[in-house]
Amino acid sequence: MTSKAEEILEKLKTLLTEGCDARVERNSVLPEKIPADGLIVIYDGDPGDPDQVLGGFGSAYYQHEIEVIVYIEEGNPAQRDQKFDALLVQIGQTLEAHPDLDG
């Protein structure tokens, strides 16, 4: 059985893979070669310390930040900036279409 955090990370990877032209990887090291369409790397991040609910209910809540790095490689700075912006738009559209990652 996988944790809720693992389910969310895998769902995010799946949605970005389906919604973006770039290759999507998870927890990979700094790439030596970047694909022509770009590369998105998702890092698991750190769940941090839990926030305890007052009142003795015993519940704890975590705020888990996930790091998403976008790589674009292009010789011409103007083309690189254009590809980078287009990829950010794809990521934004994917996240807007699935704000709760489908559950």
PDB file of C-alpha atoms in Angstrom:
ATOM      1  CA  MET A   1       0.000   0.000   0.000  1.00  0.00           C
ATOM      2  CA  THR A   2       1.429   3.371  -0.995  1.00  0.00           C
ATOM      3  CA  SER A   3       1.214   6.544   1.043  1.00  0.00           C
ATOM      4  CA  LYS A   4      -1.015   9.458   0.086  1.00  0.00           C
ATOM      5  CA  ALA A   5       2.108  11.531  -0.681  1.00  0.00           C
ATOM      6  CA  GLU A   6       3.353   8.869  -3.101  1.00  0.00           C
ATOM      7  CA  GLU A   7      -0.049   8.733  -4.808  1.00  0.00           C
ATOM      8  CA  ILE A   8      -0.033  12.514  -5.271  1.00  0.00           C
ATOM      9  CA  LEU A   9       3.513  12.569  -6.657  1.00  0.00           C
ATOM     10  CA  GLU A  10       2.739   9.800  -9.146  1.00  0.00           C
ATOM     11  CA  LYS A  11      -0.512  11.478 -10.211  1.00  0.00           C
ATOM     12  CA  LEU A  12       1.312  14.778 -10.745  1.00  0.00           C
ATOM     13  CA  LYS A  13       3.915  13.012 -12.873  1.00  0.00           C
ATOM     14  CA  THR A  14       1.211  11.280 -14.923  1.00  0.00           C
ATOM     15  CA  LEU A  15      -0.735  14.503 -15.517  1.00  0.00           C
ATOM     16  CA  LEU A  16       2.375  16.451 -16.530  1.00  0.00           C
ATOM     17  CA  THR A  17       3.487  13.636 -18.835  1.00  0.00           C
ATOM     18  CA  GLU A  18       0.093  13.670 -20.560  1.00  0.00           C
ATOM     19  CA  GLY A  19      -0.264  17.460 -20.665  1.00  0.00           C
ATOM     20  CA  CYS A  20       3.230  18.629 -21.615  1.00  0.00           C
ATOM     21  CA  ASP A  21       5.507  18.098 -24.591  1.00  0.00           C
ATOM     22  CA  ALA A  22       8.598  17.821 -22.378  1.00  0.00           C
ATOM     23  CA  ARG A  23       9.883  14.596 -20.851  1.00  0.00           C
ATOM     24  CA  VAL A  24       8.903  14.262 -17.181  1.00  0.00           C
ATOM     25  CA  GLU A  25      11.129  12.530 -14.610  1.00  0.00           C
ATOM     26  CA  ARG A  26      11.045  12.183 -10.874  1.00  0.00           C
ATOM     27  CA  ASN A  27      14.011  12.662  -8.505  1.00  0.00           C
ATOM     28  CA  SER A  28      16.559  12.431 -11.298  1.00  0.00           C
ATOM     29  CA  VAL A  29      20.007  13.946 -11.083  1.00  0.00           C
ATOM     30  CA  LEU A  30      21.071  17.004 -13.048  1.00  0.00           C
ATOM     31  CA  PRO A  31      20.742  16.002 -16.703  1.00  0.00           C
ATOM     32  CA  GLU A  32      23.741  15.851 -19.020  1.00  0.00           C
ATOM     33  CA  LYS A  33      21.554  16.110 -22.114  1.00  0.00           C
ATOM     34  CA  ILE A  34      18.238  17.916 -22.265  1.00  0.00           C
ATOM     35  CA  PRO A  35      15.657  16.690 -24.818  1.00  0.00           C
ATOM     36  CA  ALA A  36      14.684  19.106 -27.600  1.00  0.00           C
ATOM     37  CA  ASP A  37      11.194  19.601 -26.101  1.00  0.00           C
ATOM     38  CA  GLY A  38      12.587  20.195 -22.614  1.00  0.00           C
ATOM     39  CA  LEU A  39      12.713  18.306 -19.341  1.00  0.00           C
ATOM     40  CA  ILE A  40      10.569  18.567 -16.221  1.00  0.00           C
ATOM     41  CA  VAL A  41      11.981  17.054 -13.022  1.00  0.00           C
ATOM     42  CA  ILE A  42       9.736  16.573 -10.002  1.00  0.00           C
ATOM     43  CA  TYR A  43      11.491  16.322  -6.642  1.00  0.00           C
ATOM     44  CA  ASP A  44       9.634  14.776  -3.705  1.00  0.00           C
ATOM     45  CA  GLY A  45      10.388  17.663  -1.387  1.00  0.00           C
ATOM     46  CA  ASP A  46      10.035  17.564   2.374  1.00  0.00           C
ATOM     47  CA  PRO A  47       6.783  17.152   4.304  1.00  0.00           C
ATOM     48  CA  GLY A  48       8.183  19.300   7.107  1.00  0.00           C
ATOM     49  CA  ASP A  49       6.972  19.236  10.681  1.00  0.00           C
ATOM     50  CA  PRO A  50       3.308  18.481  11.371  1.00  0.00           C
ATOM     51  CA  ASP A  51       0.866  21.084  12.621  1.00  0.00           C
ATOM     52  CA  GLN A  52      -1.101  19.728  15.572  1.00  0.00           C
ATOM     53  CA  VAL A  53      -4.801  20.431  15.924  1.00  0.00           C
ATOM     54  CA  LEU A  54      -5.775  22.056  19.201  1.00  0.00           C
ATOM     55  CA  GLY A  55      -8.376  20.340  21.314  1.00  0.00           C
ATOM     56  CA  GLY A  56      -6.831  16.920  21.781  1.00  0.00           C
ATOM     57  CA  PHE A  57      -8.185  15.321  18.630  1.00  0.00           C
ATOM     58  CA  GLY A  58      -4.798  13.821  17.829  1.00  0.00           C
ATOM     59  CA  SER A  59      -4.807  14.928  14.207  1.00  0.00           C
ATOM     60  CA  ALA A  60      -1.749  16.320  12.476  1.00  0.00           C
ATOM     61  CA  TYR A  61      -1.556  18.161   9.170  1.00  0.00           C
ATOM     62  CA  TYR A  62       1.423  18.449   6.873  1.00  0.00           C
ATOM     63  CA  GLN A  63       2.220  21.044   4.244  1.00  0.00           C
ATOM     64  CA  HIS A  64       4.302  19.189   1.686  1.00  0.00           C
ATOM     65  CA  GLU A  65       6.075  21.327  -0.913  1.00  0.00           C
ATOM     66  CA  ILE A  66       6.994  19.592  -4.163  1.00  0.00           C
ATOM     67  CA  GLU A  67       9.771  21.091  -6.260  1.00  0.00           C
ATOM     68  CA  VAL A  68       9.307  21.162 -10.046  1.00  0.00           C
ATOM     69  CA  ILE A  69      12.359  22.111 -12.140  1.00  0.00           C
ATOM     70  CA  VAL A  70      12.026  22.973 -15.834  1.00  0.00           C
ATOM     71  CA  TYR A  71      15.003  22.648 -18.192  1.00  0.00           C
ATOM     72  CA  ILE A  72      15.140  24.006 -21.732  1.00  0.00           C
ATOM     73  CA  GLU A  73      18.217  23.858 -23.950  1.00  0.00           C
ATOM     74  CA  GLU A  74      18.399  26.018 -27.032  1.00  0.00           C
ATOM     75  CA  GLY A  75      21.323  27.968 -28.501  1.00  0.00           C
ATOM     76  CA  ASN A  76      19.377  31.129 -29.275  1.00  0.00           C
ATOM     77  CA  PRO A  77      18.271  32.992 -26.109  1.00  0.00           C
ATOM     78  CA  ALA A  78      15.054  34.239 -27.721  1.00  0.00           C
ATOM     79  CA  GLN A  79      14.031  30.727 -28.791  1.00  0.00           C
ATOM     80  CA  ARG A  80      14.984  29.338 -25.376  1.00  0.00           C
ATOM     81  CA  ASP A  81      12.823  31.941 -23.638  1.00  0.00           C
ATOM     82  CA  GLN A  82       9.928  31.199 -25.994  1.00  0.00           C
ATOM     83  CA  LYS A  83      10.160  27.425 -25.420  1.00  0.00           C
ATOM     84  CA  PHE A  84      10.453  27.954 -21.665  1.00  0.00           C
ATOM     85  CA  ASP A  85       7.368  30.173 -21.606  1.00  0.00           C
ATOM     86  CA  ALA A  86       5.397  27.711 -23.756  1.00  0.00           C
ATOM     87  CA  LEU A  87       6.297  24.871 -21.377  1.00  0.00           C
ATOM     88  CA  LEU A  88       5.247  26.919 -18.334  1.00  0.00           C
ATOM     89  CA  VAL A  89       1.918  27.601 -20.051  1.00  0.00           C
ATOM     90  CA  GLN A  90       1.449  23.834 -20.624  1.00  0.00           C
ATOM     91  CA  ILE A  91       2.213  23.122 -16.964  1.00  0.00           C
ATOM     92  CA  GLY A  92      -0.195  25.849 -15.851  1.00  0.00           C
ATOM     93  CA  GLN A  93      -2.983  24.600 -18.115  1.00  0.00           C
ATOM     94  CA  THR A  94      -2.485  21.039 -16.870  1.00  0.00           C
ATOM     95  CA  LEU A  95      -2.667  22.106 -13.219  1.00  0.00           C
ATOM     96  CA  GLU A  96      -5.661  24.382 -13.834  1.00  0.00           C
ATOM     97  CA  ALA A  97      -7.509  21.520 -15.538  1.00  0.00           C
ATOM     98  CA  HIS A  98      -6.804  19.214 -12.576  1.00  0.00           C
ATOM     99  CA  PRO A  99      -6.614  21.480  -9.482  1.00  0.00           C
ATOM    100  CA  ASP A 100      -7.071  18.591  -7.045  1.00  0.00           C
ATOM    101  CA  LEU A 101      -5.048  16.137  -9.195  1.00  0.00           C
ATOM    102  CA  ASP A 102      -8.276  14.228  -9.838  1.00  0.00           C
ATOM    103  CA  GLY A 103      -8.847  13.438  -6.211  1.00  0.00           C
TER     104      GLY A 103
END
